[in-house]
Amino acid sequence: MKKVKTGMGRRSFIKNVSLAGGGLLIGFNWLACKRAAEENGEEVAMQMPDEWFELNGYLKIGDNGIVTIYSPNPEIGQNVKTAMPMIVAEELDVDWNNVIVEQAPLNLDVFTRQLAGGSQSIRQGWEPLRMAGATAKQMLLSAAAKEWEVPVTELSVDKGIISHKASDRSIGYGEIAKAATKIEVPDEIELKDNSDFKIIGTSRKNVDAKKIVTGKPLYGLDIYEDDMLIAMIVQPPAFGMEFKSMDAAKAKEMPGIKDIFTIDTYPEDMEREWSDVAAFSKLVVVVGESTWQVMQAKKALNVEWDLNPDLTHQMQILEKSPGMEDTGGLENSDMHTALMSDAGPAKSEVVRKDGDPESAFSNAARVIERSYSCPFLAHNCMEPMNFYANVTDEKAELLGPIQTPEFAEKSVNKRLGFELDKIDVQMTRMGGGFGRRLYGNFLVEAAVISQKMKRPIKSMSK
């Protein structure tokens, strides 16, 4: 076994990942919470506990031995919502059939690197996840040893059952969990050898599979609240365009429409990087009672757009490419083709040379030169950009599909001026991302719209 230092005190490690003062609750996953009945092999739902005991921010144990494990990172289809809890369950030594998986909200006091990008979720979470399970197991063992007045080294555990062979006693996690919450977090714990793994490396069902195939609420677009309004963003028609004017008179008179206005998620007096200029320019917002009503109102709008003069870099490129001024924007296939053509003949620097390529070419029986090109292929998400926001004077509740909740929280903090502890970001499963959900402009937009409307809203955009 590998011994590691926990490197954390009880206060930080035990800190609850549930939201202070309430908040939105993302539904439990029930697929991992079913087990076969011994008599007829039918799946039956497990009995929910009467009381839960939190041993650390990653998990809680019910009085009947059921374990809820929080999956910290956003689920974008890479199946970390299944894989990450498996790592915790492995070190906890719990029966996977007794595990409930729940998506954790953003909580950097407990979790680290809560983002989906770079294929790093398991790599970066490997040790913290194992430590969470192993630490909880050690606390449970210590509680049992204390109750039985025996050395903890004489105890063993398998599938959530602690045993003392010498006295032929055993106790389930659920029976000792309350006592374990009073045990100090150990300074050092032992992690399993890879050869002892029983869950890691095995095939397990995707914990969201049943919801996915039966169309149960799971994604951001599935969010509905009784008093919620629908908001849609009217985006510029091309990159580099900015809002000039609009005629919204007809659209405002349409059924169900509450308001039509413009927002700037980064006002002029706020510092912003060059990359913010295009992503956070002034946008047109249509707010109404239903998705259909808002879609129809969008079609009735007459909006004019201009080139954004702040995009100086693109403007310089445009000046070097005569004839492109009338393309309607600063990003198009003709421009990229011209840029690649300019770059091709440019002299390059040789950083490595093996053999004698000049001789090989000169002595070749035949030299073939070809150039290939292909159109830009957009990695469009199946689920449009969306986010639920309920912003009041006291707090901002945000729920939806986002790859980088930590960065998005800081953007809301910057834009709304709320302290971070007043911003609650929770994640839903994502219907695709491909990097499009790395930048949380759609989350900031939802927060700004909700604050202006003084109502909970679900915002949708491209």
Coordinates of C-alpha atoms in Angstrom, one line a residue:
M1 CA 0.0 0.0 0.0
K2 CA 1.0 3.6 -0.6
K3 CA 1.0 5.9 2.4
V4 CA 0.1 9.6 1.6
K5 CA -0.4 12.6 3.8
T6 CA -3.8 14.1 3.7
G7 CA -2.3 17.6 4.0
M8 CA -5.6 19.1 5.1
G9 CA -7.4 19.8 8.3
R10 CA -10.8 18.6 9.4
R11 CA -12.3 22.0 8.8
S12 CA -11.4 22.1 5.1
F13 CA -11.8 18.4 4.3
I14 CA -15.1 17.9 6.0
K15 CA -16.6 21.1 4.5
N16 CA -20.0 20.3 3.1
V17 CA -20.5 20.6 -0.7
S18 CA -24.2 21.3 -0.4
L19 CA -25.2 24.9 -0.7
A20 CA -25.4 27.2 2.3
G21 CA -28.8 28.6 2.7
G22 CA -30.5 26.3 0.2
G23 CA -30.4 26.5 -3.5
L24 CA -31.2 24.4 -6.5
L25 CA -31.1 20.6 -6.2
I26 CA -29.9 18.5 -9.1
G27 CA -31.7 15.2 -9.1
F28 CA -30.1 12.0 -7.9
N29 CA -29.0 9.3 -10.4
W30 CA -30.9 6.1 -9.8
L31 CA -29.3 3.8 -12.3
A32 CA -26.4 3.1 -10.0
C33 CA -28.8 2.8 -7.1
K34 CA -30.5 -0.4 -8.2
R35 CA -29.6 -4.0 -7.4
A36 CA -31.0 -7.3 -8.5
A37 CA -33.5 -9.1 -6.2
E38 CA -32.2 -12.5 -5.3
E39 CA -35.5 -14.4 -6.0
N40 CA -36.4 -13.3 -9.5
G41 CA -33.5 -11.1 -10.8
E42 CA -35.7 -8.1 -11.2
E43 CA -34.2 -4.6 -10.5
V44 CA -35.7 -3.0 -7.5
A45 CA -35.0 0.5 -6.1
M46 CA -32.9 0.6 -3.0
Q47 CA -34.4 1.8 0.3
M48 CA -33.4 5.3 1.0
P49 CA -31.9 6.1 4.4
D50 CA -33.6 8.0 7.1
E51 CA -30.4 10.0 8.0
W52 CA -27.2 10.9 6.1
F53 CA -23.8 11.4 7.7
E54 CA -21.2 13.4 5.8
L55 CA -17.6 12.2 6.3
N56 CA -16.1 14.6 3.8
G57 CA -17.0 16.9 0.9
Y58 CA -16.9 14.0 -1.6
L59 CA -19.3 11.6 0.1
K60 CA -22.0 11.0 2.6
I61 CA -23.2 7.7 4.1
G62 CA -26.8 6.8 5.0
D63 CA -27.8 5.0 8.1
N64 CA -28.6 1.9 6.0
G65 CA -25.2 1.8 4.3
I66 CA -26.2 3.6 1.1
V67 CA -23.4 6.0 -0.1
T68 CA -23.8 9.2 -2.1
I69 CA -20.6 10.1 -3.9
Y70 CA -20.4 13.6 -5.5
S71 CA -18.8 13.8 -9.0
P72 CA -16.9 17.1 -9.0
N73 CA -16.2 17.7 -12.6
P74 CA -18.5 18.8 -15.4
E75 CA -19.9 15.9 -17.5
I76 CA -19.6 16.5 -21.2
G77 CA -19.9 12.9 -22.5
Q78 CA -16.4 11.8 -21.4
N79 CA -18.1 9.8 -18.6
V80 CA -16.3 11.3 -15.6
K81 CA -19.6 11.3 -13.7
T82 CA -19.2 7.5 -13.6
A83 CA -15.4 7.2 -13.5
M84 CA -14.7 9.7 -10.7
P85 CA -17.1 8.2 -8.2
M86 CA -15.7 4.8 -9.1
I87 CA -12.3 6.0 -7.8
V88 CA -13.8 7.2 -4.5
A89 CA -15.8 4.0 -4.1
E90 CA -12.7 1.9 -4.7
E91 CA -10.7 3.4 -1.9
L92 CA -13.8 3.5 0.3
D93 CA -14.3 -0.2 -0.2
V94 CA -18.0 0.1 -0.7
D95 CA -20.3 -2.1 -2.8
W96 CA -20.9 -0.2 -6.1
N97 CA -24.5 -1.4 -6.1
N98 CA -25.0 0.7 -3.0
V99 CA -23.7 3.9 -4.5
I100 CA -25.7 7.0 -5.6
V101 CA -23.9 9.4 -7.8
E102 CA -24.8 13.1 -7.7
Q103 CA -23.3 16.0 -9.6
A104 CA -21.4 18.3 -7.2
P105 CA -21.9 22.0 -7.5
L106 CA -18.9 24.3 -7.9
N107 CA -17.1 24.3 -4.5
L108 CA -13.4 25.1 -4.6
D109 CA -13.1 24.8 -0.8
V110 CA -13.5 21.1 -1.3
F111 CA -12.7 20.2 -4.9
T112 CA -9.8 21.2 -7.2
R113 CA -9.8 21.8 -10.9
Q114 CA -13.6 21.6 -11.5
L115 CA -13.5 21.9 -15.2
A116 CA -13.8 19.8 -18.4
G117 CA -11.0 20.4 -20.8
G118 CA -7.6 19.0 -21.9
S119 CA -8.6 15.5 -20.9
Q120 CA -7.3 16.2 -17.4
S121 CA -10.2 15.3 -15.2
I122 CA -9.0 11.8 -14.1
R123 CA -5.3 12.7 -14.2
Q124 CA -5.7 15.7 -12.0
G125 CA -8.4 14.2 -9.8
W126 CA -6.8 10.7 -9.4
E127 CA -5.1 11.3 -6.0
P128 CA -7.7 13.7 -4.4
L129 CA -10.5 11.2 -5.3
R130 CA -8.6 8.3 -3.9
M131 CA -7.7 10.2 -0.7
A132 CA -11.4 11.1 -0.2
G133 CA -12.4 7.5 -0.2
A134 CA -9.5 6.2 1.8
T135 CA -9.8 8.9 4.4
A136 CA -13.5 8.2 4.9
K137 CA -12.7 4.5 5.2
Q138 CA -10.0 5.1 7.8
M139 CA -12.4 7.2 9.9
L140 CA -15.0 4.5 9.7
L141 CA -12.5 1.9 10.8
S142 CA -11.3 4.1 13.6
A143 CA -14.8 4.5 14.8
A144 CA -15.4 0.8 14.8
A145 CA -12.1 0.1 16.6
K146 CA -13.0 2.6 19.3
E147 CA -16.5 1.1 19.8
W148 CA -15.1 -2.4 20.0
E149 CA -12.0 -1.4 21.9
V150 CA -9.7 -3.2 19.6
P151 CA -6.7 -2.0 17.5
V152 CA -7.7 -0.7 14.1
T153 CA -5.0 -2.9 12.5
E154 CA -7.1 -5.9 13.4
L155 CA -10.0 -4.8 11.3
S156 CA -10.8 -5.5 7.7
V157 CA -13.4 -4.1 5.4
D158 CA -15.1 -5.4 2.3
K159 CA -18.1 -3.9 0.4
G160 CA -18.9 -1.6 3.2
I161 CA -18.8 -4.2 6.0
I162 CA -16.2 -3.9 8.7
S163 CA -15.1 -7.1 10.3
H164 CA -13.0 -8.2 13.4
K165 CA -12.0 -11.8 12.8
A166 CA -10.8 -12.4 16.4
S167 CA -14.1 -11.7 18.0
D168 CA -16.3 -12.7 15.0
R169 CA -17.9 -9.3 14.9
S170 CA -19.0 -7.2 11.9
I171 CA -20.7 -3.8 11.4
G172 CA -21.9 -2.0 8.3
Y173 CA -20.8 1.5 7.3
G174 CA -24.3 2.8 7.9
E175 CA -24.3 1.6 11.5
I176 CA -20.9 3.3 12.4
A177 CA -21.1 6.4 10.1
K178 CA -22.5 8.7 12.8
A179 CA -19.6 7.8 15.1
A180 CA -17.1 8.2 12.3
T181 CA -18.1 11.9 11.8
K182 CA -16.6 12.6 15.2
I183 CA -13.3 11.0 14.3
E184 CA -10.4 13.4 13.5
V185 CA -9.3 13.4 9.9
P186 CA -6.1 11.3 9.9
D187 CA -2.8 13.0 9.0
E188 CA -1.7 10.0 6.9
I189 CA -3.6 7.3 5.0
E190 CA -2.8 4.3 3.0
L191 CA -3.9 3.9 -0.6
K192 CA -4.5 0.6 -2.3
D193 CA -2.0 -1.2 -4.5
N194 CA -3.3 -1.3 -8.1
S195 CA -3.4 -5.1 -7.8
D196 CA -6.1 -4.8 -5.1
F197 CA -8.5 -2.8 -7.3
K198 CA -12.0 -4.3 -7.5
I199 CA -13.9 -1.4 -9.1
I200 CA -11.3 0.6 -11.0
G201 CA -10.5 -1.1 -14.2
T202 CA -13.9 -2.9 -14.4
S203 CA -16.8 -2.1 -16.7
R204 CA -19.7 -0.2 -15.0
K205 CA -22.8 1.2 -16.5
N206 CA -22.9 4.9 -17.3
V207 CA -24.8 6.3 -14.3
D208 CA -26.9 8.6 -16.5
A209 CA -27.6 6.0 -19.2
K210 CA -31.2 5.3 -18.3
K211 CA -32.1 9.0 -18.2
I212 CA -30.4 9.6 -21.5
V213 CA -32.2 6.8 -23.4
T214 CA -35.6 7.5 -21.7
G215 CA -35.4 11.3 -22.2
K216 CA -35.6 12.1 -18.5
P217 CA -34.6 15.7 -17.4
L218 CA -30.9 15.8 -17.4
Y219 CA -29.5 18.7 -19.5
G220 CA -29.7 22.5 -19.1
L221 CA -32.5 22.8 -21.6
D222 CA -34.6 20.5 -19.4
I223 CA -34.7 23.1 -16.5
Y224 CA -38.2 24.5 -15.9
E225 CA -39.4 26.6 -13.0
D226 CA -43.0 27.8 -12.6
D227 CA -42.1 31.5 -12.5
M228 CA -39.3 31.3 -15.1
L229 CA -39.1 33.4 -18.2
I230 CA -37.4 32.5 -21.5
A231 CA -34.7 34.8 -22.9
M232 CA -33.0 34.5 -26.3
I233 CA -29.9 36.3 -27.5
V234 CA -29.9 37.9 -31.0
Q235 CA -26.2 37.4 -32.0
P236 CA -24.3 39.4 -34.6
P237 CA -24.5 37.7 -38.0
A238 CA -20.7 37.5 -38.3
F239 CA -17.6 37.7 -36.2
G240 CA -16.4 41.3 -35.9
M241 CA -19.9 42.8 -36.1
E242 CA -21.4 45.1 -33.4
F243 CA -24.8 46.4 -32.6
K244 CA -25.9 49.6 -34.4
S245 CA -29.6 50.0 -34.0
M246 CA -32.9 48.0 -33.9
D247 CA -36.6 48.4 -34.5
A248 CA -38.4 46.3 -31.9
A249 CA -41.9 48.0 -32.0
K250 CA -43.6 45.1 -33.8
A251 CA -41.9 42.4 -31.8
K252 CA -42.8 44.0 -28.4
E253 CA -46.5 43.8 -29.3
M254 CA -46.4 40.0 -29.9
P255 CA -48.1 37.6 -27.5
G256 CA -46.1 36.7 -24.4
I257 CA -43.2 39.1 -24.9
K258 CA -42.1 40.8 -21.7
D259 CA -39.3 43.0 -22.9
I260 CA -36.7 43.5 -25.7
F261 CA -33.5 45.3 -24.8
T262 CA -29.7 45.3 -25.3
I263 CA -27.1 44.2 -22.8
D264 CA -23.3 44.5 -22.6
T265 CA -21.9 41.8 -20.3
Y266 CA -18.7 43.8 -20.2
P267 CA -19.6 47.5 -19.9
E268 CA -17.2 50.1 -21.3
D269 CA -15.8 51.1 -17.9
M270 CA -14.7 47.5 -17.2
E271 CA -11.2 46.2 -18.0
R272 CA -11.3 43.5 -20.6
E273 CA -8.9 41.5 -22.8
W274 CA -8.8 41.9 -26.5
S275 CA -10.5 38.6 -26.9
D276 CA -13.5 39.9 -24.9
V277 CA -14.3 42.5 -27.6
A278 CA -16.0 40.1 -30.0
A279 CA -17.3 37.6 -27.4
F280 CA -18.9 40.3 -25.2
S281 CA -20.1 43.0 -27.5
K282 CA -23.5 44.5 -27.1
L283 CA -26.3 41.9 -27.7
V284 CA -30.0 42.1 -28.3
V285 CA -32.2 40.2 -25.8
V286 CA -35.8 39.0 -26.3
V287 CA -37.6 37.9 -23.1
G288 CA -41.0 36.2 -23.0
E289 CA -43.2 33.5 -21.5
S290 CA -42.4 30.6 -23.8
T291 CA -39.7 29.4 -26.2
W292 CA -42.0 29.6 -29.2
Q293 CA -43.2 33.2 -28.5
V294 CA -39.6 34.4 -28.1
M295 CA -38.5 32.7 -31.3
Q296 CA -41.3 34.4 -33.3
A297 CA -40.5 37.8 -31.8
K298 CA -36.8 37.3 -32.8
K299 CA -37.9 36.9 -36.4
A300 CA -39.9 40.1 -36.2
L301 CA -36.9 42.2 -35.1
N302 CA -35.1 44.5 -37.4
V303 CA -31.5 44.8 -36.2
E304 CA -28.6 46.6 -37.9
W305 CA -25.0 45.7 -37.3
D306 CA -21.6 47.4 -38.1
L307 CA -18.0 46.3 -38.1
N308 CA -16.5 46.6 -34.7
P309 CA -13.6 49.2 -34.9
D310 CA -12.1 47.9 -31.7
L311 CA -10.9 44.8 -33.4
T312 CA -7.8 46.4 -34.7
H313 CA -5.9 43.2 -35.3
Q314 CA -8.6 41.9 -37.7
M315 CA -8.9 45.3 -39.3
Q316 CA -5.2 45.3 -40.1
I317 CA -5.6 41.9 -41.8
L318 CA -8.6 43.3 -43.7
E319 CA -6.5 46.1 -44.9
K320 CA -4.0 43.6 -46.3
S321 CA -6.7 41.8 -48.1
P322 CA -8.3 44.1 -50.6
G323 CA -11.7 43.2 -51.8
M324 CA -12.8 41.7 -48.5
E325 CA -14.4 44.8 -47.0
D326 CA -17.9 43.8 -48.2
T327 CA -17.9 40.3 -46.8
G328 CA -20.0 41.4 -43.8
G329 CA -17.6 40.4 -41.1
L330 CA -14.0 39.8 -40.1
E331 CA -14.0 36.0 -40.3
N332 CA -14.7 34.2 -43.6
S333 CA -13.3 31.4 -45.8
D334 CA -11.8 33.8 -48.3
M335 CA -9.8 35.6 -45.7
H336 CA -8.4 32.4 -44.2
T337 CA -7.6 31.0 -47.6
A338 CA -5.7 34.2 -48.4
L339 CA -3.8 34.1 -45.1
M340 CA -2.8 30.5 -45.7
S341 CA -1.6 31.3 -49.2
D342 CA 0.5 34.2 -47.8
A343 CA 2.0 31.9 -45.1
G344 CA 2.9 29.0 -47.5
P345 CA 5.8 30.6 -49.4
A346 CA 7.2 32.2 -46.3
K347 CA 10.7 31.0 -45.4
S348 CA 10.7 28.6 -42.5
E349 CA 13.4 27.7 -39.9
V350 CA 14.7 24.2 -39.9
V351 CA 14.7 22.8 -36.3
R352 CA 15.6 19.3 -37.2
K353 CA 17.1 17.5 -40.2
D354 CA 17.7 13.8 -40.5
G355 CA 19.5 12.3 -43.5
D356 CA 19.8 14.1 -46.8
P357 CA 16.3 15.1 -48.1
E358 CA 17.7 17.3 -50.9
S359 CA 19.5 14.3 -52.4
A360 CA 16.5 12.1 -52.0
F361 CA 14.3 14.5 -53.9
S362 CA 16.9 15.1 -56.6
N363 CA 17.5 11.4 -57.2
A364 CA 13.9 10.4 -57.0
A365 CA 12.3 8.8 -60.1
R366 CA 9.3 10.9 -59.6
V367 CA 8.3 13.8 -57.3
I368 CA 4.6 14.4 -56.7
E369 CA 3.4 17.7 -55.2
R370 CA -0.2 18.2 -54.2
S371 CA -2.1 20.8 -52.1
Y372 CA -5.3 19.8 -50.3
S373 CA -7.9 22.0 -48.7
C374 CA -11.2 21.3 -46.9
P375 CA -14.0 23.5 -45.6
F376 CA -14.3 24.6 -42.0
L377 CA -16.2 22.0 -40.0
A378 CA -18.0 23.5 -37.1
H379 CA -18.1 21.3 -34.0
N380 CA -21.7 22.4 -33.3
C381 CA -23.2 21.2 -30.0
M382 CA -26.5 19.2 -30.1
E383 CA -27.7 21.3 -27.1
P384 CA -27.7 25.0 -27.8
M385 CA -26.0 27.4 -25.3
N386 CA -28.2 27.8 -22.3
F387 CA -28.2 28.6 -18.7
Y388 CA -30.7 29.1 -15.9
A389 CA -30.2 32.2 -13.7
N390 CA -32.1 33.6 -10.7
V391 CA -30.3 36.8 -9.5
T392 CA -31.7 38.7 -6.6
D393 CA -30.2 41.5 -4.5
E394 CA -28.8 38.9 -2.1
K395 CA -27.4 36.1 -4.4
A396 CA -27.1 34.7 -7.8
E397 CA -28.2 31.1 -8.5
L398 CA -26.9 29.7 -11.7
L399 CA -27.5 26.2 -13.2
G400 CA -26.6 24.7 -16.5
P401 CA -24.0 23.2 -18.9
I402 CA -20.6 24.7 -18.5
Q403 CA -17.1 23.3 -18.9
T404 CA -15.3 25.9 -16.8
P405 CA -17.6 26.8 -13.8
E406 CA -14.8 28.3 -11.8
F407 CA -13.9 30.9 -14.5
A408 CA -17.6 31.6 -15.1
E409 CA -18.1 32.3 -11.4
K410 CA -15.3 34.8 -11.4
S411 CA -16.8 36.5 -14.5
V412 CA -20.2 36.8 -12.7
N413 CA -18.3 38.2 -9.7
K414 CA -16.6 40.7 -11.9
R415 CA -19.8 41.7 -13.8
L416 CA -22.4 41.8 -11.0
G417 CA -20.1 42.7 -8.2
F418 CA -21.3 39.9 -6.0
E419 CA -18.9 38.2 -3.5
L420 CA -18.0 34.7 -4.5
D421 CA -19.9 33.2 -1.6
K422 CA -23.1 34.8 -2.9
I423 CA -22.7 33.1 -6.3
D424 CA -24.0 29.5 -6.6
V425 CA -23.0 27.7 -9.7
Q426 CA -24.3 24.2 -10.3
M427 CA -23.7 22.0 -13.4
T428 CA -26.0 19.9 -15.5
R429 CA -24.9 17.3 -18.0
M430 CA -23.8 18.9 -21.3
G431 CA -25.3 18.0 -24.7
G432 CA -21.9 18.4 -26.4
G433 CA -19.3 21.1 -25.9
F434 CA -16.2 20.8 -28.2
G435 CA -14.7 23.8 -26.4
R436 CA -17.7 26.0 -27.1
R437 CA -18.7 25.8 -23.4
L438 CA -15.2 26.6 -22.2
Y439 CA -16.0 30.3 -22.3
G440 CA -19.0 31.2 -20.0
N441 CA -20.3 34.2 -21.8
F442 CA -23.7 32.6 -22.0
L443 CA -23.7 32.1 -18.2
V444 CA -22.9 35.8 -17.7
E445 CA -25.5 36.8 -20.2
A446 CA -28.1 34.8 -18.2
A447 CA -27.1 36.4 -15.0
V448 CA -27.3 40.0 -16.4
I449 CA -30.7 39.3 -18.0
S450 CA -32.1 37.9 -14.7
Q451 CA -30.9 40.8 -12.7
K452 CA -32.5 43.3 -15.1
M453 CA -35.8 41.4 -15.3
K454 CA -35.8 40.7 -11.6
R455 CA -37.1 37.2 -12.4
P456 CA -35.6 33.7 -12.9
I457 CA -34.8 33.1 -16.6
K458 CA -33.5 30.5 -18.9
S459 CA -31.4 32.0 -21.6
M460 CA -30.7 30.4 -24.9
S461 CA -28.3 31.4 -27.7
K462 CA -26.1 29.9 -30.4

